[in-house]
Structures are given as C-alpha cells and as structure tokens.
Amino acid sequence: MTLPARGLTEPAQAGGASPVGTGDGAPRHRRRETVLVSGLASDSHTWNLVFLQLLIEEHGYDVVNLGPCVPDELLIRECLERAPAMLVLSSVNGHGHQDGLRLIGKLRSESGLRTLPAVIGGKLGITGGEDGGHAAELVAAGFDSVFEDGAREIAAFRRFIGGIPRRELS
Ligand code: B12
C-alpha cells in the first residue's frame, strides 16, 4: 500500500477493494471509486476532514484523506495520479475563499483536471456567510459546487454526492 506523501488516511484495502456480503457466506470483493478529501494550504484544522471522510464513506466510496495544510502542487499531483471520482476540499480557518480561488485556478489549468468534480465547503470567510458568502465567486472560478456552513449544507452535499455518475471498475 502506497501512502500519500503526508496524508491522514488511505483506503484500508489494497486496490480500493472492499468486502461485500454475498448472502452465501463467501466474501466477494468489489472495487469502490476513490474520493480525495483535503484541507487547503493555510488551514491546520483536522476534524472537519475526518467528518467528511466518514460521511463520504457512507455513500459507498473509498476516501483518501490528504489531511490539513496541503500545498497546492501536492494536491494537484495527487489528483492527476489518483484520478478520483471527486475532489472535496474543506476549510474553516477563514481563508478558504482565498486558498480555494488560488487552487481551483491552478487545478483547472491542468488539461486532465478540467472536468474533475471539485467542491469546497466549510467556514470559507470570517463573516459567517452574512455577506452572502463566497459561493458565486468560487463557482465562477471553477468549482462545481460550494457548501458554506449552514444547517442545510450537509443535506445538499449528500444530494451532490448522490448525483455523481458512478464508473464501472474492473
Ligand atoms: C479545534 C479548533 C482549532 C484547533 C485545530 C486542531 C486540529 N488539529 O484540528 C487549533 C487550535 C489548531 C485552531 C487554530 C486556529 N483556529 Co480554530 N477552531 C477550532 C474549533 C474550536 C473547533 C473546530 C473543530 O474541530 N470542529 C469540529 C468539526 C467536525 O467541525 P467543523 O470544523 O466546524 O466543520 C463542520 C462544518 O464547517 C462543515 N464543513 C467543513 N468543511 C466542509 C466541507 C464540505 C464540502 C461540507 C459539505 C461541509 C463542511 O461540516 C463540519 C461538520 O458540521 C473551532 C470553533 C468551533 N467551535 O467550531 C475554531 C475555529 C474554526 N478556529 C478559528 C480560527 C480563527 C483559528 C485560528 C486562525 C486562530 C489563530 N488566530 O491562530 C487558527 C488557524 C490555524 C490554521 N493555520 O488554520 C475560527 C475560524 C473563524 C472563521 N472561519 O470565521 C473558529 C470558527 C473559532 C471562532 N469562532 O473564531 N483551531
């Protein structure tokens, strides 16, 4: 198993396989797609990432959690190498909109990452979203969706995950 250069977690099963109940007692292994979860370069908060990992795993994906304070270049390299089904970014320190804008510009300039589903969420500024938030700016810059803190955001995020097309893995 290859660990990311400095990540929190890697799927427990090599090759992203996970045991599936067959009903006849024999374990069968089904490969699951990978979602990349990451903090942004300036942000050292960690439990937000653990929360997202557990939530996304509930939806039937393997999660590679790169952890907090991930430099832009490392994040982009991990996306290119792993070709995940989706990239989920989280930031809560108040700098998320700035880190996010910078990163998504670099990410979308990579030809292999122009259509990668990429979302960002958390506490992206320091106003608690009272100024209308940063969603419009971040979407215009290239994010597929933005989930700023609020009671309805987690439900909206679950719906977004449910709408990601599933690929057949051999
Ligand atoms: C623990 C903590 C720390 C710890 C982090 C330790 C660690 N290893 O994680 C330490 C002490 C290091 C820290 C440092 C700082 N912190 Co701090 N920290 C917190 C605290 C108390 C709890 C965060 C936490 O773990 N929550 C639990 C997780 C599960 O929840 P969450 O982070 O809120 O995430 C939820 C949502 O945001 C959402 N979500 C998050 N991301 C995403 C992404 C998507 C896609 C979706 C759908 C949802 C989503 O889902 C999560 C579950 O509901 C919060 C205050 C609070 N009570 O929330 C402040 C807080 C986040 N910190 C804050 C600040 C300002 C800082 C510092 C800048 C302080 C300083 N001056 O040094 C530094 C920043 C350091 C850095 N470089 O990033 C502010 C951020 C203010 C803002 N954004 O408006 C907060 C809100 C405190 C406050 N009220 O002012 N912090």
PDB file of N, CA and C and ligand atoms in Angstrom, residues 37-38 40-52 55-56 68-69 87-96 99 119-129 145-150 152-158 161, ligand 1:
ATOM      1  N   VAL A  37     -10.198  13.762  -0.277  1.00  0.00           N
ATOM      2  CA  VAL A  37     -10.590  14.807   0.687  1.00  0.00           C
ATOM      3  C   VAL A  37      -9.326  15.536   1.101  1.00  0.00           C
ATOM      4  N   SER A  38      -9.400  16.869   1.179  1.00  0.00           N
ATOM      5  CA  SER A  38      -8.188  17.586   1.551  1.00  0.00           C
ATOM      6  C   SER A  38      -8.489  18.915   2.215  1.00  0.00           C
ATOM      7  N   LEU A  40      -6.783  22.820   2.856  1.00  0.00           N
ATOM      8  CA  LEU A  40      -6.052  23.738   1.981  1.00  0.00           C
ATOM      9  C   LEU A  40      -4.759  24.197   2.651  1.00  0.00           C
ATOM     10  N   ALA A  41      -3.910  24.845   1.854  1.00  0.00           N
ATOM     11  CA  ALA A  41      -2.537  25.099   2.291  1.00  0.00           C
ATOM     12  C   ALA A  41      -2.438  25.817   3.642  1.00  0.00           C
ATOM     13  N   SER A  42      -3.311  26.785   3.905  1.00  0.00           N
ATOM     14  CA  SER A  42      -3.141  27.588   5.125  1.00  0.00           C
ATOM     15  C   SER A  42      -3.840  26.987   6.340  1.00  0.00           C
ATOM     16  N   ASP A  43      -4.616  25.923   6.139  1.00  0.00           N
ATOM     17  CA  ASP A  43      -5.561  25.508   7.190  1.00  0.00           C
ATOM     18  C   ASP A  43      -5.120  24.259   7.939  1.00  0.00           C
ATOM     19  N   SER A  44      -4.936  24.390   9.263  1.00  0.00           N
ATOM     20  CA  SER A  44      -4.453  23.255  10.053  1.00  0.00           C
ATOM     21  C   SER A  44      -5.580  22.480  10.738  1.00  0.00           C
ATOM     22  N   HIS A  45      -6.852  22.867  10.541  1.00  0.00           N
ATOM     23  CA  HIS A  45      -7.952  22.146  11.198  1.00  0.00           C
ATOM     24  C   HIS A  45      -8.126  20.752  10.587  1.00  0.00           C
ATOM     25  N   THR A  46      -8.428  19.783  11.433  1.00  0.00           N
ATOM     26  CA  THR A  46      -8.382  18.380  11.011  1.00  0.00           C
ATOM     27  C   THR A  46      -9.713  17.641  11.141  1.00  0.00           C
ATOM     28  N   TRP A  47     -10.520  17.971  12.183  1.00  0.00           N
ATOM     29  CA  TRP A  47     -11.729  17.169  12.425  1.00  0.00           C
ATOM     30  C   TRP A  47     -12.765  17.364  11.328  1.00  0.00           C
ATOM     31  N   ASN A  48     -12.756  18.525  10.674  1.00  0.00           N
ATOM     32  CA  ASN A  48     -13.628  18.742   9.533  1.00  0.00           C
ATOM     33  C   ASN A  48     -13.345  17.702   8.449  1.00  0.00           C
ATOM     34  N   LEU A  49     -12.066  17.364   8.281  1.00  0.00           N
ATOM     35  CA  LEU A  49     -11.678  16.396   7.243  1.00  0.00           C
ATOM     36  C   LEU A  49     -12.093  14.980   7.634  1.00  0.00           C
ATOM     37  N   VAL A  50     -11.959  14.669   8.919  1.00  0.00           N
ATOM     38  CA  VAL A  50     -12.368  13.342   9.405  1.00  0.00           C
ATOM     39  C   VAL A  50     -13.883  13.191   9.243  1.00  0.00           C
ATOM     40  N   PHE A  51     -14.610  14.252   9.603  1.00  0.00           N
ATOM     41  CA  PHE A  51     -16.064  14.244   9.445  1.00  0.00           C
ATOM     42  C   PHE A  51     -16.443  13.947   7.985  1.00  0.00           C
ATOM     43  N   LEU A  52     -15.808  14.660   7.052  1.00  0.00           N
ATOM     44  CA  LEU A  52     -16.152  14.492   5.628  1.00  0.00           C
ATOM     45  C   LEU A  52     -15.808  13.087   5.149  1.00  0.00           C
ATOM     46  N   LEU A  55     -18.513  10.733   6.270  1.00  0.00           N
ATOM     47  CA  LEU A  55     -19.761  10.990   5.534  1.00  0.00           C
ATOM     48  C   LEU A  55     -19.680  10.424   4.106  1.00  0.00           C
ATOM     49  N   ILE A  56     -18.555  10.643   3.450  1.00  0.00           N
ATOM     50  CA  ILE A  56     -18.416  10.193   2.055  1.00  0.00           C
ATOM     51  C   ILE A  56     -18.324   8.660   1.994  1.00  0.00           C
ATOM     52  N   PRO A  68      -4.533  18.134   6.663  1.00  0.00           N
ATOM     53  CA  PRO A  68      -4.535  19.600   6.629  1.00  0.00           C
ATOM     54  C   PRO A  68      -3.250  20.175   6.024  1.00  0.00           C
ATOM     55  N   CYS A  69      -3.268  21.473   5.725  1.00  0.00           N
ATOM     56  CA  CYS A  69      -2.080  22.213   5.245  1.00  0.00           C
ATOM     57  C   CYS A  69      -1.451  21.558   4.014  1.00  0.00           C
ATOM     58  N   LEU A  87     -13.174  15.552  -5.968  1.00  0.00           N
ATOM     59  CA  LEU A  87     -12.274  16.206  -5.010  1.00  0.00           C
ATOM     60  C   LEU A  87     -13.143  17.024  -4.061  1.00  0.00           C
ATOM     61  N   VAL A  88     -12.961  16.788  -2.744  1.00  0.00           N
ATOM     62  CA  VAL A  88     -13.739  17.521  -1.740  1.00  0.00           C
ATOM     63  C   VAL A  88     -12.769  18.298  -0.855  1.00  0.00           C
ATOM     64  N   LEU A  89     -12.875  19.628  -0.906  1.00  0.00           N
ATOM     65  CA  LEU A  89     -11.987  20.485  -0.133  1.00  0.00           C
ATOM     66  C   LEU A  89     -12.747  21.087   1.037  1.00  0.00           C
ATOM     67  N   SER A  90     -12.036  21.233   2.153  1.00  0.00           N
ATOM     68  CA  SER A  90     -12.666  21.828   3.334  1.00  0.00           C
ATOM     69  C   SER A  90     -11.736  22.856   3.934  1.00  0.00           C
ATOM     70  N   SER A  91     -12.326  23.962   4.376  1.00  0.00           N
ATOM     71  CA  SER A  91     -11.546  24.964   5.087  1.00  0.00           C
ATOM     72  C   SER A  91     -12.439  25.637   6.118  1.00  0.00           C
ATOM     73  N   VAL A  92     -11.905  25.852   7.314  1.00  0.00           N
ATOM     74  CA  VAL A  92     -12.705  26.515   8.359  1.00  0.00           C
ATOM     75  C   VAL A  92     -11.970  27.685   9.017  1.00  0.00           C
ATOM     76  N   ASN A  93     -10.741  27.963   8.607  1.00  0.00           N
ATOM     77  CA  ASN A  93      -9.959  28.976   9.328  1.00  0.00           C
ATOM     78  C   ASN A  93     -10.245  30.413   8.869  1.00  0.00           C
ATOM     79  N   GLY A  94     -11.106  30.575   7.881  1.00  0.00           N
ATOM     80  CA  GLY A  94     -11.456  31.924   7.420  1.00  0.00           C
ATOM     81  C   GLY A  94     -10.748  32.343   6.145  1.00  0.00           C
ATOM     82  N   HIS A  95      -9.767  31.544   5.715  1.00  0.00           N
ATOM     83  CA  HIS A  95      -9.021  31.864   4.489  1.00  0.00           C
ATOM     84  C   HIS A  95      -9.439  30.989   3.309  1.00  0.00           C
ATOM     85  N   GLY A  96     -10.498  30.216   3.501  1.00  0.00           N
ATOM     86  CA  GLY A  96     -10.872  29.215   2.497  1.00  0.00           C
ATOM     87  C   GLY A  96     -11.186  29.787   1.129  1.00  0.00           C
ATOM     88  N   ASP A  99      -7.697  30.676  -0.461  1.00  0.00           N
ATOM     89  CA  ASP A  99      -6.976  29.441  -0.813  1.00  0.00           C
ATOM     90  C   ASP A  99      -7.700  28.721  -1.947  1.00  0.00           C
ATOM     91  N   VAL A 119     -15.477  20.251  -5.241  1.00  0.00           N
ATOM     92  CA  VAL A 119     -16.316  21.095  -4.394  1.00  0.00           C
ATOM     93  C   VAL A 119     -15.504  21.585  -3.203  1.00  0.00           C
ATOM     94  N   ILE A 120     -15.994  22.665  -2.604  1.00  0.00           N
ATOM     95  CA  ILE A 120     -15.344  23.215  -1.416  1.00  0.00           C
ATOM     96  C   ILE A 120     -16.437  23.585  -0.425  1.00  0.00           C
ATOM     97  N   GLY A 121     -16.119  23.466   0.873  1.00  0.00           N
ATOM     98  CA  GLY A 121     -17.113  23.824   1.876  1.00  0.00           C
ATOM     99  C   GLY A 121     -16.464  24.165   3.199  1.00  0.00           C
ATOM    100  N   GLY A 122     -17.296  24.589   4.142  1.00  0.00           N
ATOM    101  CA  GLY A 122     -16.831  24.932   5.483  1.00  0.00           C
ATOM    102  C   GLY A 122     -17.123  26.382   5.825  1.00  0.00           C
ATOM    103  N   LYS A 123     -16.231  26.941   6.659  1.00  0.00           N
ATOM    104  CA  LYS A 123     -16.331  28.363   7.031  1.00  0.00           C
ATOM    105  C   LYS A 123     -15.318  29.104   6.161  1.00  0.00           C
ATOM    106  N   LEU A 124     -15.788  29.555   5.004  1.00  0.00           N
ATOM    107  CA  LEU A 124     -14.848  29.994   3.971  1.00  0.00           C
ATOM    108  C   LEU A 124     -14.383  31.429   4.141  1.00  0.00           C
ATOM    109  N   GLY A 125     -15.030  32.162   5.022  1.00  0.00           N
ATOM    110  CA  GLY A 125     -14.608  33.534   5.316  1.00  0.00           C
ATOM    111  C   GLY A 125     -14.724  33.777   6.808  1.00  0.00           C
ATOM    112  N   ILE A 126     -14.805  35.037   7.177  1.00  0.00           N
ATOM    113  CA  ILE A 126     -14.874  35.339   8.616  1.00  0.00           C
ATOM    114  C   ILE A 126     -16.177  36.045   8.986  1.00  0.00           C
ATOM    115  N   THR A 127     -17.141  36.028   8.083  1.00  0.00           N
ATOM    116  CA  THR A 127     -18.393  36.725   8.360  1.00  0.00           C
ATOM    117  C   THR A 127     -19.545  35.769   8.619  1.00  0.00           C
ATOM    118  N   GLY A 128     -19.251  34.478   8.645  1.00  0.00           N
ATOM    119  CA  GLY A 128     -20.316  33.504   8.860  1.00  0.00           C
ATOM    120  C   GLY A 128     -21.322  33.482   7.733  1.00  0.00           C
ATOM    121  N   GLY A 129     -20.930  33.939   6.566  1.00  0.00           N
ATOM    122  CA  GLY A 129     -21.818  33.909   5.405  1.00  0.00           C
ATOM    123  C   GLY A 129     -22.821  35.053   5.374  1.00  0.00           C
ATOM    124  N   SER A 145     -19.472  23.062  -7.027  1.00  0.00           N
ATOM    125  CA  SER A 145     -20.439  23.482  -6.019  1.00  0.00           C
ATOM    126  C   SER A 145     -19.692  23.956  -4.776  1.00  0.00           C
ATOM    127  N   VAL A 146     -20.394  24.772  -3.968  1.00  0.00           N
ATOM    128  CA  VAL A 146     -19.809  25.351  -2.753  1.00  0.00           C
ATOM    129  C   VAL A 146     -20.813  25.150  -1.627  1.00  0.00           C
ATOM    130  N   PHE A 147     -20.305  24.683  -0.471  1.00  0.00           N
ATOM    131  CA  PHE A 147     -21.179  24.379   0.666  1.00  0.00           C
ATOM    132  C   PHE A 147     -20.713  25.176   1.878  1.00  0.00           C
ATOM    133  N   GLU A 148     -21.169  26.404   1.980  1.00  0.00           N
ATOM    134  CA  GLU A 148     -20.777  27.222   3.136  1.00  0.00           C
ATOM    135  C   GLU A 148     -21.636  26.836   4.326  1.00  0.00           C
ATOM    136  N   ASP A 149     -21.066  26.962   5.523  1.00  0.00           N
ATOM    137  CA  ASP A 149     -21.725  26.475   6.727  1.00  0.00           C
ATOM    138  C   ASP A 149     -23.177  26.902   6.841  1.00  0.00           C
ATOM    139  N   GLY A 150     -23.981  25.976   7.262  1.00  0.00           N
ATOM    140  CA  GLY A 150     -25.404  26.234   7.455  1.00  0.00           C
ATOM    141  C   GLY A 150     -26.093  24.900   7.626  1.00  0.00           C
ATOM    142  N   ARG A 152     -28.495  23.487   6.224  1.00  0.00           N
ATOM    143  CA  ARG A 152     -28.936  22.722   5.055  1.00  0.00           C
ATOM    144  C   ARG A 152     -27.783  22.229   4.191  1.00  0.00           C
ATOM    145  N   GLU A 153     -26.553  22.660   4.501  1.00  0.00           N
ATOM    146  CA  GLU A 153     -25.435  22.353   3.602  1.00  0.00           C
ATOM    147  C   GLU A 153     -25.095  20.873   3.547  1.00  0.00           C
ATOM    148  N   ILE A 154     -25.187  20.199   4.681  1.00  0.00           N
ATOM    149  CA  ILE A 154     -24.810  18.779   4.681  1.00  0.00           C
ATOM    150  C   ILE A 154     -25.813  17.977   3.839  1.00  0.00           C
ATOM    151  N   ALA A 155     -27.103  18.311   3.976  1.00  0.00           N
ATOM    152  CA  ALA A 155     -28.107  17.617   3.153  1.00  0.00           C
ATOM    153  C   ALA A 155     -27.852  17.899   1.675  1.00  0.00           C
ATOM    154  N   ALA A 156     -27.521  19.138   1.351  1.00  0.00           N
ATOM    155  CA  ALA A 156     -27.246  19.488  -0.049  1.00  0.00           C
ATOM    156  C   ALA A 156     -26.006  18.743  -0.546  1.00  0.00           C
ATOM    157  N   PHE A 157     -25.005  18.614   0.302  1.00  0.00           N
ATOM    158  CA  PHE A 157     -23.787  17.905  -0.077  1.00  0.00           C
ATOM    159  C   PHE A 157     -24.086  16.425  -0.313  1.00  0.00           C
ATOM    160  N   ARG A 158     -24.910  15.837   0.536  1.00  0.00           N
ATOM    161  CA  ARG A 158     -25.289  14.427   0.332  1.00  0.00           C
ATOM    162  C   ARG A 158     -25.982  14.252  -1.017  1.00  0.00           C
ATOM    163  N   ILE A 161     -23.320  14.340  -3.787  1.00  0.00           N
ATOM    164  CA  ILE A 161     -22.580  13.068  -3.908  1.00  0.00           C
ATOM    165  C   ILE A 161     -23.446  12.041  -4.629  1.00  0.00           C
TER     166      ILE A 161
HETATM  167  C1  B12 B   1     -10.205  22.896  17.322  1.00  0.00           C
HETATM  168  C2  B12 B   1     -10.024  24.268  16.694  1.00  0.00           C
HETATM  169  C3  B12 B   1      -8.727  24.677  16.377  1.00  0.00           C
HETATM  170  C4  B12 B   1      -7.508  23.801  16.568  1.00  0.00           C
HETATM  171  C5  B12 B   1      -7.434  22.780  15.397  1.00  0.00           C
HETATM  172  C6  B12 B   1      -6.786  21.463  15.838  1.00  0.00           C
HETATM  173  C7  B12 B   1      -6.930  20.415  14.781  1.00  0.00           C
HETATM  174  N1  B12 B   1      -5.877  19.621  14.630  1.00  0.00           N
HETATM  175  O1  B12 B   1      -7.931  20.306  14.111  1.00  0.00           O
HETATM  176  C8  B12 B   1      -6.344  24.849  16.531  1.00  0.00           C
HETATM  177  C9  B12 B   1      -6.046  25.310  17.959  1.00  0.00           C
HETATM  178  C10 B12 B   1      -5.037  24.410  15.866  1.00  0.00           C
HETATM  179  C11 B12 B   1      -7.001  26.003  15.794  1.00  0.00           C
HETATM  180  C12 B12 B   1      -6.291  27.013  15.175  1.00  0.00           C
HETATM  181  C13 B12 B   1      -6.890  28.112  14.578  1.00  0.00           C
HETATM  182  N2  B12 B   1      -8.203  28.420  14.550  1.00  0.00           N
HETATM  183 CO1  B12 B   1      -9.577  27.174  15.116  1.00  0.00          CO
HETATM  184  N3  B12 B   1     -11.049  26.274  15.864  1.00  0.00           N
HETATM  185  C14 B12 B   1     -11.160  25.106  16.429  1.00  0.00           C
HETATM  186  C15 B12 B   1     -12.612  24.886  16.865  1.00  0.00           C
HETATM  187  C16 B12 B   1     -12.677  25.129  18.401  1.00  0.00           C
HETATM  188  C17 B12 B   1     -13.209  23.508  16.591  1.00  0.00           C
HETATM  189  C18 B12 B   1     -13.018  23.030  15.134  1.00  0.00           C
HETATM  190  C19 B12 B   1     -13.451  21.580  15.001  1.00  0.00           C
HETATM  191  O2  B12 B   1     -12.643  20.673  15.150  1.00  0.00           O
HETATM  192  N4  B12 B   1     -14.763  21.350  14.761  1.00  0.00           N
HETATM  193  C20 B12 B   1     -15.313  20.016  14.545  1.00  0.00           C
HETATM  194  C21 B12 B   1     -15.505  19.770  13.022  1.00  0.00           C
HETATM  195  C22 B12 B   1     -16.109  18.368  12.799  1.00  0.00           C
HETATM  196  O3  B12 B   1     -16.488  20.694  12.572  1.00  0.00           O
HETATM  197  P1  B12 B   1     -16.135  21.976  11.685  1.00  0.00           P
HETATM  198  O4  B12 B   1     -14.685  22.191  11.592  1.00  0.00           O
HETATM  199  O5  B12 B   1     -16.968  23.108  12.204  1.00  0.00           O
HETATM  200  O6  B12 B   1     -16.674  21.553  10.244  1.00  0.00           O
HETATM  201  C23 B12 B   1     -18.090  21.450  10.066  1.00  0.00           C
HETATM  202  C24 B12 B   1     -18.600  22.436   9.033  1.00  0.00           C
HETATM  203  O7  B12 B   1     -17.765  23.538   8.827  1.00  0.00           O
HETATM  204  C25 B12 B   1     -18.825  21.595   7.809  1.00  0.00           C
HETATM  205  N5  B12 B   1     -17.773  21.558   6.809  1.00  0.00           N
HETATM  206  C26 B12 B   1     -16.463  21.837   6.916  1.00  0.00           C
HETATM  207  N6  B12 B   1     -15.849  21.663   5.769  1.00  0.00           N
HETATM  208  C27 B12 B   1     -16.776  21.246   4.863  1.00  0.00           C
HETATM  209  C28 B12 B   1     -16.667  20.898   3.505  1.00  0.00           C
HETATM  210  C29 B12 B   1     -17.823  20.477   2.824  1.00  0.00           C
HETATM  211  C30 B12 B   1     -17.713  20.070   1.386  1.00  0.00           C
HETATM  212  C31 B12 B   1     -19.067  20.419   3.506  1.00  0.00           C
HETATM  213  C32 B12 B   1     -20.293  19.965   2.800  1.00  0.00           C
HETATM  214  C33 B12 B   1     -19.158  20.781   4.844  1.00  0.00           C
HETATM  215  C34 B12 B   1     -18.018  21.178   5.506  1.00  0.00           C
HETATM  216  O8  B12 B   1     -19.001  20.266   8.255  1.00  0.00           O
HETATM  217  C35 B12 B   1     -18.395  20.059   9.539  1.00  0.00           C
HETATM  218  C36 B12 B   1     -19.377  19.330  10.422  1.00  0.00           C
HETATM  219  O9  B12 B   1     -20.561  20.069  10.577  1.00  0.00           O
HETATM  220  C37 B12 B   1     -13.356  25.993  16.037  1.00  0.00           C
HETATM  221  C38 B12 B   1     -14.565  26.612  16.742  1.00  0.00           C
HETATM  222  C39 B12 B   1     -15.772  25.737  16.728  1.00  0.00           C
HETATM  223  N7  B12 B   1     -16.331  25.527  17.863  1.00  0.00           N
HETATM  224  O10 B12 B   1     -16.137  25.230  15.650  1.00  0.00           O
HETATM  225  C40 B12 B   1     -12.260  27.024  15.826  1.00  0.00           C
HETATM  226  C41 B12 B   1     -12.280  27.890  14.581  1.00  0.00           C
HETATM  227  C42 B12 B   1     -12.569  27.026  13.358  1.00  0.00           C
HETATM  228  N8  B12 B   1     -10.910  28.376  14.511  1.00  0.00           N
HETATM  229  C43 B12 B   1     -10.831  29.600  14.108  1.00  0.00           C
HETATM  230  C44 B12 B   1      -9.621  30.326  13.948  1.00  0.00           C
HETATM  231  C45 B12 B   1      -9.756  31.789  13.579  1.00  0.00           C
HETATM  232  C46 B12 B   1      -8.370  29.718  14.138  1.00  0.00           C
HETATM  233  C47 B12 B   1      -7.008  30.377  14.019  1.00  0.00           C
HETATM  234  C48 B12 B   1      -6.849  31.343  12.834  1.00  0.00           C
HETATM  235  C49 B12 B   1      -6.735  31.062  15.351  1.00  0.00           C
HETATM  236  C50 B12 B   1      -5.415  31.850  15.398  1.00  0.00           C
HETATM  237  N9  B12 B   1      -5.557  33.167  15.415  1.00  0.00           N
HETATM  238  O11 B12 B   1      -4.367  31.275  15.396  1.00  0.00           O
HETATM  239  C51 B12 B   1      -6.086  29.166  13.882  1.00  0.00           C
HETATM  240  C52 B12 B   1      -5.891  28.774  12.413  1.00  0.00           C
HETATM  241  C53 B12 B   1      -4.742  27.837  12.227  1.00  0.00           C
HETATM  242  C54 B12 B   1      -4.610  27.458  10.780  1.00  0.00           C
HETATM  243  N10 B12 B   1      -3.400  27.629  10.227  1.00  0.00           N
HETATM  244  O12 B12 B   1      -5.560  27.033  10.150  1.00  0.00           O
HETATM  245  C55 B12 B   1     -12.196  30.193  13.827  1.00  0.00           C
HETATM  246  C56 B12 B   1     -12.493  30.375  12.333  1.00  0.00           C
HETATM  247  C57 B12 B   1     -13.281  31.663  12.116  1.00  0.00           C
HETATM  248  C58 B12 B   1     -13.993  31.789  10.799  1.00  0.00           C
HETATM  249  N11 B12 B   1     -13.749  30.997   9.791  1.00  0.00           N
HETATM  250  O13 B12 B   1     -14.826  32.673  10.723  1.00  0.00           O
HETATM  251  C59 B12 B   1     -13.133  29.215  14.605  1.00  0.00           C
HETATM  252  C60 B12 B   1     -14.533  29.050  13.993  1.00  0.00           C
HETATM  253  C61 B12 B   1     -13.239  29.766  16.050  1.00  0.00           C
HETATM  254  C62 B12 B   1     -14.010  31.069  16.114  1.00  0.00           C
HETATM  255  N12 B12 B   1     -15.279  31.034  16.452  1.00  0.00           N
HETATM  256  O14 B12 B   1     -13.483  32.118  15.841  1.00  0.00           O
HETATM  257  N13 B12 B   1      -8.370  25.884  15.831  1.00  0.00           N
END
